[in-house]
Amino acid sequence: MRRLALAALTALLVTVPVWANIGRVKTLTGTSRIERAGQKFMPTPGFVMEKGDLIVTPAKSMIGITFVDNARIAIGPNSRVLIRAFEFNDTTNHGTFVAEVQKGQVAVFGGLISKSDGKAMQIRTPKSVFAVRGSRIVVTVK
């Protein structure tokens, strides 16, 4: 019984960071903010990103984020980007990544999720959906 409890606790401790920490802010210029569950955060490099975060960059601001699957997103000035879905299994390198560009300009570099399945990483805009297949794309929404 003791081993079962220890195994369950270990499994919980190992899996919590995967869903809680989907990536980190790497670069920051200006006064970008992250909106999460009704709260607004002024991130600094190292800020931990979570699924459901809305990234807002005003004029003269930019932010760069690296995700746990090594995908990278660079978000330009006057942008709004929602991380709609993110799930990643670091053993199989499979998962799902959906970002919604509401406005602005975003450069996306695919990570392990995009290389494992051609439809697993999507960048959505109000009028289209792009599948990132281990490549680089730049999307502008006005």
mmCIF file with all atom_site columns, C-alpha atoms in Angstrom:
data_model
loop_
_atom_site.group_PDB
_atom_site.id
_atom_site.type_symbol
_atom_site.label_atom_id
_atom_site.label_alt_id
_atom_site.label_comp_id
_atom_site.label_asym_id
_atom_site.label_entity_id
_atom_site.label_seq_id
_atom_site.pdbx_PDB_ins_code
_atom_site.Cartn_x
_atom_site.Cartn_y
_atom_site.Cartn_z
_atom_site.occupancy
_atom_site.B_iso_or_equiv
_atom_site.pdbx_formal_charge
_atom_site.auth_seq_id
_atom_site.auth_comp_id
_atom_site.auth_asym_id
_atom_site.auth_atom_id
_atom_site.pdbx_PDB_model_num
ATOM 1   C CA . MET A 1 1   ? 0.000   0.000  0.000   1.00 0.00 ? 1   MET A CA 1
ATOM 2   C CA . ARG A 1 2   ? 2.844   2.327  0.861   1.00 0.00 ? 2   ARG A CA 1
ATOM 3   C CA . ARG A 1 3   ? 4.481   1.724  -2.547  1.00 0.00 ? 3   ARG A CA 1
ATOM 4   C CA . LEU A 1 4   ? 1.221   2.459  -4.352  1.00 0.00 ? 4   LEU A CA 1
ATOM 5   C CA . ALA A 1 5   ? 0.801   5.747  -2.492  1.00 0.00 ? 5   ALA A CA 1
ATOM 6   C CA . LEU A 1 6   ? 4.418   6.687  -3.223  1.00 0.00 ? 6   LEU A CA 1
ATOM 7   C CA . ALA A 1 7   ? 4.000   5.814  -6.912  1.00 0.00 ? 7   ALA A CA 1
ATOM 8   C CA . ALA A 1 8   ? 0.814   7.908  -7.143  1.00 0.00 ? 8   ALA A CA 1
ATOM 9   C CA . LEU A 1 9   ? 2.491   10.865 -5.449  1.00 0.00 ? 9   LEU A CA 1
ATOM 10  C CA . THR A 1 10  ? 5.543   10.578 -7.710  1.00 0.00 ? 10  THR A CA 1
ATOM 11  C CA . ALA A 1 11  ? 3.347   10.469 -10.825 1.00 0.00 ? 11  ALA A CA 1
ATOM 12  C CA . LEU A 1 12  ? 1.502   13.587 -9.664  1.00 0.00 ? 12  LEU A CA 1
ATOM 13  C CA . LEU A 1 13  ? 4.717   15.476 -8.991  1.00 0.00 ? 13  LEU A CA 1
ATOM 14  C CA . VAL A 1 14  ? 6.167   14.520 -12.359 1.00 0.00 ? 14  VAL A CA 1
ATOM 15  C CA . THR A 1 15  ? 3.079   15.519 -14.355 1.00 0.00 ? 15  THR A CA 1
ATOM 16  C CA . VAL A 1 16  ? 2.218   18.829 -12.671 1.00 0.00 ? 16  VAL A CA 1
ATOM 17  C CA . PRO A 1 17  ? 4.992   20.878 -14.343 1.00 0.00 ? 17  PRO A CA 1
ATOM 18  C CA . VAL A 1 18  ? 3.956   19.635 -17.792 1.00 0.00 ? 18  VAL A CA 1
ATOM 19  C CA . TRP A 1 19  ? 0.546   21.283 -17.692 1.00 0.00 ? 19  TRP A CA 1
ATOM 20  C CA . ALA A 1 20  ? 1.452   24.217 -15.478 1.00 0.00 ? 20  ALA A CA 1
ATOM 21  C CA . ASN A 1 21  ? 4.628   25.290 -17.270 1.00 0.00 ? 21  ASN A CA 1
ATOM 22  C CA . ILE A 1 22  ? 4.156   25.247 -21.027 1.00 0.00 ? 22  ILE A CA 1
ATOM 23  C CA . GLY A 1 23  ? 7.001   27.650 -21.722 1.00 0.00 ? 23  GLY A CA 1
ATOM 24  C CA . ARG A 1 24  ? 8.833   30.759 -20.611 1.00 0.00 ? 24  ARG A CA 1
ATOM 25  C CA . VAL A 1 25  ? 9.265   34.330 -21.743 1.00 0.00 ? 25  VAL A CA 1
ATOM 26  C CA . LYS A 1 26  ? 12.779  34.598 -23.185 1.00 0.00 ? 26  LYS A CA 1
ATOM 27  C CA . THR A 1 27  ? 12.941  38.138 -24.567 1.00 0.00 ? 27  THR A CA 1
ATOM 28  C CA . LEU A 1 28  ? 10.966  41.263 -23.852 1.00 0.00 ? 28  LEU A CA 1
ATOM 29  C CA . THR A 1 29  ? 10.948  44.816 -25.161 1.00 0.00 ? 29  THR A CA 1
ATOM 30  C CA . GLY A 1 30  ? 8.568   47.457 -23.846 1.00 0.00 ? 30  GLY A CA 1
ATOM 31  C CA . THR A 1 31  ? 5.546   46.830 -21.647 1.00 0.00 ? 31  THR A CA 1
ATOM 32  C CA . SER A 1 32  ? 3.920   43.618 -22.837 1.00 0.00 ? 32  SER A CA 1
ATOM 33  C CA . ARG A 1 33  ? 1.430   41.929 -20.531 1.00 0.00 ? 33  ARG A CA 1
ATOM 34  C CA . ILE A 1 34  ? -0.042  38.490 -19.967 1.00 0.00 ? 34  ILE A CA 1
ATOM 35  C CA . GLU A 1 35  ? -3.726  38.168 -19.098 1.00 0.00 ? 35  GLU A CA 1
ATOM 36  C CA . ARG A 1 36  ? -4.627  34.996 -17.200 1.00 0.00 ? 36  ARG A CA 1
ATOM 37  C CA . ALA A 1 37  ? -7.939  34.153 -15.513 1.00 0.00 ? 37  ALA A CA 1
ATOM 38  C CA . GLY A 1 38  ? -8.907  37.806 -15.084 1.00 0.00 ? 38  GLY A CA 1
ATOM 39  C CA . GLN A 1 39  ? -5.482  38.894 -13.826 1.00 0.00 ? 39  GLN A CA 1
ATOM 40  C CA . LYS A 1 40  ? -2.869  40.974 -15.656 1.00 0.00 ? 40  LYS A CA 1
ATOM 41  C CA . PHE A 1 41  ? 0.842   40.252 -15.303 1.00 0.00 ? 41  PHE A CA 1
ATOM 42  C CA . MET A 1 42  ? 3.817   42.323 -16.442 1.00 0.00 ? 42  MET A CA 1
ATOM 43  C CA . PRO A 1 43  ? 6.212   39.520 -17.427 1.00 0.00 ? 43  PRO A CA 1
ATOM 44  C CA . THR A 1 44  ? 9.972   39.534 -17.212 1.00 0.00 ? 44  THR A CA 1
ATOM 45  C CA . PRO A 1 45  ? 12.344  37.045 -18.847 1.00 0.00 ? 45  PRO A CA 1
ATOM 46  C CA . GLY A 1 46  ? 11.723  33.663 -17.219 1.00 0.00 ? 46  GLY A CA 1
ATOM 47  C CA . PHE A 1 47  ? 7.996   34.304 -16.639 1.00 0.00 ? 47  PHE A CA 1
ATOM 48  C CA . VAL A 1 48  ? 6.178   30.949 -16.761 1.00 0.00 ? 48  VAL A CA 1
ATOM 49  C CA . MET A 1 49  ? 3.491   30.664 -19.448 1.00 0.00 ? 49  MET A CA 1
ATOM 50  C CA . GLU A 1 50  ? 0.298   28.623 -19.037 1.00 0.00 ? 50  GLU A CA 1
ATOM 51  C CA . LYS A 1 51  ? -2.372  27.324 -21.383 1.00 0.00 ? 51  LYS A CA 1
ATOM 52  C CA . GLY A 1 52  ? -5.061  29.995 -21.822 1.00 0.00 ? 52  GLY A CA 1
ATOM 53  C CA . ASP A 1 53  ? -2.682  32.964 -21.504 1.00 0.00 ? 53  ASP A CA 1
ATOM 54  C CA . LEU A 1 54  ? -3.448  36.007 -23.632 1.00 0.00 ? 54  LEU A CA 1
ATOM 55  C CA . ILE A 1 55  ? -0.313  37.905 -24.666 1.00 0.00 ? 55  ILE A CA 1
ATOM 56  C CA . VAL A 1 56  ? -0.834  41.623 -25.331 1.00 0.00 ? 56  VAL A CA 1
ATOM 57  C CA . THR A 1 57  ? 1.899   43.819 -26.810 1.00 0.00 ? 57  THR A CA 1
ATOM 58  C CA . PRO A 1 58  ? 1.264   47.571 -27.135 1.00 0.00 ? 58  PRO A CA 1
ATOM 59  C CA . ALA A 1 59  ? 3.132   49.878 -29.538 1.00 0.00 ? 59  ALA A CA 1
ATOM 60  C CA . LYS A 1 60  ? 6.933   49.605 -29.349 1.00 0.00 ? 60  LYS A CA 1
ATOM 61  C CA . SER A 1 61  ? 6.692   46.302 -27.451 1.00 0.00 ? 61  SER A CA 1
ATOM 62  C CA . MET A 1 62  ? 7.696   42.772 -28.445 1.00 0.00 ? 62  MET A CA 1
ATOM 63  C CA . ILE A 1 63  ? 7.907   39.447 -26.649 1.00 0.00 ? 63  ILE A CA 1
ATOM 64  C CA . GLY A 1 64  ? 9.612   36.138 -27.408 1.00 0.00 ? 64  GLY A CA 1
ATOM 65  C CA . ILE A 1 65  ? 8.448   32.873 -25.859 1.00 0.00 ? 65  ILE A CA 1
ATOM 66  C CA . THR A 1 66  ? 10.080  29.442 -25.939 1.00 0.00 ? 66  THR A CA 1
ATOM 67  C CA . PHE A 1 67  ? 7.794   26.474 -25.229 1.00 0.00 ? 67  PHE A CA 1
ATOM 68  C CA . VAL A 1 68  ? 8.724   23.172 -23.576 1.00 0.00 ? 68  VAL A CA 1
ATOM 69  C CA . ASP A 1 69  ? 8.737   21.394 -26.963 1.00 0.00 ? 69  ASP A CA 1
ATOM 70  C CA . ASN A 1 70  ? 11.284  24.001 -28.217 1.00 0.00 ? 70  ASN A CA 1
ATOM 71  C CA . ALA A 1 71  ? 8.719   25.847 -30.353 1.00 0.00 ? 71  ALA A CA 1
ATOM 72  C CA . ARG A 1 72  ? 9.281   29.588 -30.385 1.00 0.00 ? 72  ARG A CA 1
ATOM 73  C CA . ILE A 1 73  ? 6.928   32.499 -30.947 1.00 0.00 ? 73  ILE A CA 1
ATOM 74  C CA . ALA A 1 74  ? 7.997   36.100 -31.492 1.00 0.00 ? 74  ALA A CA 1
ATOM 75  C CA . ILE A 1 75  ? 5.118   38.539 -31.103 1.00 0.00 ? 75  ILE A CA 1
ATOM 76  C CA . GLY A 1 76  ? 5.440   42.034 -32.565 1.00 0.00 ? 76  GLY A CA 1
ATOM 77  C CA . PRO A 1 77  ? 3.971   45.393 -31.479 1.00 0.00 ? 77  PRO A CA 1
ATOM 78  C CA . ASN A 1 78  ? 0.213   46.001 -31.269 1.00 0.00 ? 78  ASN A CA 1
ATOM 79  C CA . SER A 1 79  ? -0.600  42.296 -31.074 1.00 0.00 ? 79  SER A CA 1
ATOM 80  C CA . ARG A 1 80  ? -2.957  39.983 -29.189 1.00 0.00 ? 80  ARG A CA 1
ATOM 81  C CA . VAL A 1 81  ? -2.225  36.245 -29.144 1.00 0.00 ? 81  VAL A CA 1
ATOM 82  C CA . LEU A 1 82  ? -4.117  33.625 -27.154 1.00 0.00 ? 82  LEU A CA 1
ATOM 83  C CA . ILE A 1 83  ? -2.517  30.279 -26.327 1.00 0.00 ? 83  ILE A CA 1
ATOM 84  C CA . ARG A 1 84  ? -5.733  28.315 -26.800 1.00 0.00 ? 84  ARG A CA 1
ATOM 85  C CA . ALA A 1 85  ? -4.334  24.789 -26.302 1.00 0.00 ? 85  ALA A CA 1
ATOM 86  C CA . PHE A 1 86  ? -1.025  23.242 -25.321 1.00 0.00 ? 86  PHE A CA 1
ATOM 87  C CA . GLU A 1 87  ? -0.366  19.637 -24.357 1.00 0.00 ? 87  GLU A CA 1
ATOM 88  C CA . PHE A 1 88  ? 2.974   17.893 -24.710 1.00 0.00 ? 88  PHE A CA 1
ATOM 89  C CA . ASN A 1 89  ? 4.244   14.426 -23.869 1.00 0.00 ? 89  ASN A CA 1
ATOM 90  C CA . ASP A 1 90  ? 8.004   14.745 -23.561 1.00 0.00 ? 90  ASP A CA 1
ATOM 91  C CA . THR A 1 91  ? 8.442   10.975 -23.865 1.00 0.00 ? 91  THR A CA 1
ATOM 92  C CA . THR A 1 92  ? 6.721   10.585 -27.246 1.00 0.00 ? 92  THR A CA 1
ATOM 93  C CA . ASN A 1 93  ? 7.093   14.231 -28.424 1.00 0.00 ? 93  ASN A CA 1
ATOM 94  C CA . HIS A 1 94  ? 3.401   14.216 -29.344 1.00 0.00 ? 94  HIS A CA 1
ATOM 95  C CA . GLY A 1 95  ? 0.925   16.862 -28.340 1.00 0.00 ? 95  GLY A CA 1
ATOM 96  C CA . THR A 1 96  ? -1.263  19.756 -29.397 1.00 0.00 ? 96  THR A CA 1
ATOM 97  C CA . PHE A 1 97  ? -0.429  23.432 -29.763 1.00 0.00 ? 97  PHE A CA 1
ATOM 98  C CA . VAL A 1 98  ? -3.052  25.970 -30.859 1.00 0.00 ? 98  VAL A CA 1
ATOM 99  C CA . ALA A 1 99  ? -2.337  29.709 -30.817 1.00 0.00 ? 99  ALA A CA 1
ATOM 100 C CA . GLU A 1 100 ? -4.929  32.257 -31.914 1.00 0.00 ? 100 GLU A CA 1
ATOM 101 C CA . VAL A 1 101 ? -3.590  35.488 -33.419 1.00 0.00 ? 101 VAL A CA 1
ATOM 102 C CA . GLN A 1 102 ? -6.352  38.023 -32.829 1.00 0.00 ? 102 GLN A CA 1
ATOM 103 C CA . LYS A 1 103 ? -4.332  40.934 -34.223 1.00 0.00 ? 103 LYS A CA 1
ATOM 104 C CA . GLY A 1 104 ? -0.754  41.903 -34.951 1.00 0.00 ? 104 GLY A CA 1
ATOM 105 C CA . GLN A 1 105 ? 2.268   40.067 -36.274 1.00 0.00 ? 105 GLN A CA 1
ATOM 106 C CA . VAL A 1 106 ? 3.671   36.753 -35.084 1.00 0.00 ? 106 VAL A CA 1
ATOM 107 C CA . ALA A 1 107 ? 6.668   34.698 -36.213 1.00 0.00 ? 107 ALA A CA 1
ATOM 108 C CA . VAL A 1 108 ? 6.399   31.006 -35.336 1.00 0.00 ? 108 VAL A CA 1
ATOM 109 C CA . PHE A 1 109 ? 9.168   28.393 -35.316 1.00 0.00 ? 109 PHE A CA 1
ATOM 110 C CA . GLY A 1 110 ? 7.861   24.845 -34.979 1.00 0.00 ? 110 GLY A CA 1
ATOM 111 C CA . GLY A 1 111 ? 9.065   22.573 -32.182 1.00 0.00 ? 111 GLY A CA 1
ATOM 112 C CA . LEU A 1 112 ? 8.815   18.863 -31.446 1.00 0.00 ? 112 LEU A CA 1
ATOM 113 C CA . ILE A 1 113 ? 4.990   18.883 -31.508 1.00 0.00 ? 113 ILE A CA 1
ATOM 114 C CA . SER A 1 114 ? 4.982   20.201 -35.082 1.00 0.00 ? 114 SER A CA 1
ATOM 115 C CA . LYS A 1 115 ? 7.499   17.581 -36.192 1.00 0.00 ? 115 LYS A CA 1
ATOM 116 C CA . SER A 1 116 ? 5.580   14.659 -34.680 1.00 0.00 ? 116 SER A CA 1
ATOM 117 C CA . ASP A 1 117 ? 2.285   15.390 -36.477 1.00 0.00 ? 117 ASP A CA 1
ATOM 118 C CA . GLY A 1 118 ? 1.696   17.842 -39.310 1.00 0.00 ? 118 GLY A CA 1
ATOM 119 C CA . LYS A 1 119 ? -1.660  18.951 -37.901 1.00 0.00 ? 119 LYS A CA 1
ATOM 120 C CA . ALA A 1 120 ? -0.744  19.124 -34.204 1.00 0.00 ? 120 ALA A CA 1
ATOM 121 C CA . MET A 1 121 ? 0.534   22.735 -34.192 1.00 0.00 ? 121 MET A CA 1
ATOM 122 C CA . GLN A 1 122 ? -1.921  25.303 -35.488 1.00 0.00 ? 122 GLN A CA 1
ATOM 123 C CA . ILE A 1 123 ? -1.868  29.074 -35.751 1.00 0.00 ? 123 ILE A CA 1
ATOM 124 C CA . ARG A 1 124 ? -5.387  30.413 -36.100 1.00 0.00 ? 124 ARG A CA 1
ATOM 125 C CA . THR A 1 125 ? -6.487  33.838 -37.296 1.00 0.00 ? 125 THR A CA 1
ATOM 126 C CA . PRO A 1 126 ? -10.013 35.243 -37.654 1.00 0.00 ? 126 PRO A CA 1
ATOM 127 C CA . LYS A 1 127 ? -10.077 34.034 -41.282 1.00 0.00 ? 127 LYS A CA 1
ATOM 128 C CA . SER A 1 128 ? -7.687  31.087 -41.563 1.00 0.00 ? 128 SER A CA 1
ATOM 129 C CA . VAL A 1 129 ? -5.813  28.221 -39.904 1.00 0.00 ? 129 VAL A CA 1
ATOM 130 C CA . PHE A 1 130 ? -2.148  27.449 -40.559 1.00 0.00 ? 130 PHE A CA 1
ATOM 131 C CA . ALA A 1 131 ? -0.561  24.102 -39.729 1.00 0.00 ? 131 ALA A CA 1
ATOM 132 C CA . VAL A 1 132 ? 3.062   24.436 -38.677 1.00 0.00 ? 132 VAL A CA 1
ATOM 133 C CA . ARG A 1 133 ? 5.029   21.391 -39.785 1.00 0.00 ? 133 ARG A CA 1
ATOM 134 C CA . GLY A 1 134 ? 8.437   21.883 -38.266 1.00 0.00 ? 134 GLY A CA 1
ATOM 135 C CA . SER A 1 135 ? 8.809   25.078 -40.278 1.00 0.00 ? 135 SER A CA 1
ATOM 136 C CA . ARG A 1 136 ? 8.811   28.830 -39.810 1.00 0.00 ? 136 ARG A CA 1
ATOM 137 C CA . ILE A 1 137 ? 5.906   31.090 -40.644 1.00 0.00 ? 137 ILE A CA 1
ATOM 138 C CA . VAL A 1 138 ? 5.038   34.744 -40.168 1.00 0.00 ? 138 VAL A CA 1
ATOM 139 C CA . VAL A 1 139 ? 1.398   35.742 -39.764 1.00 0.00 ? 139 VAL A CA 1
ATOM 140 C CA . THR A 1 140 ? -0.023  39.272 -39.847 1.00 0.00 ? 140 THR A CA 1
ATOM 141 C CA . VAL A 1 141 ? -3.595  40.061 -38.776 1.00 0.00 ? 141 VAL A CA 1
ATOM 142 C CA . LYS A 1 142 ? -4.943  43.581 -39.141 1.00 0.00 ? 142 LYS A CA 1
#
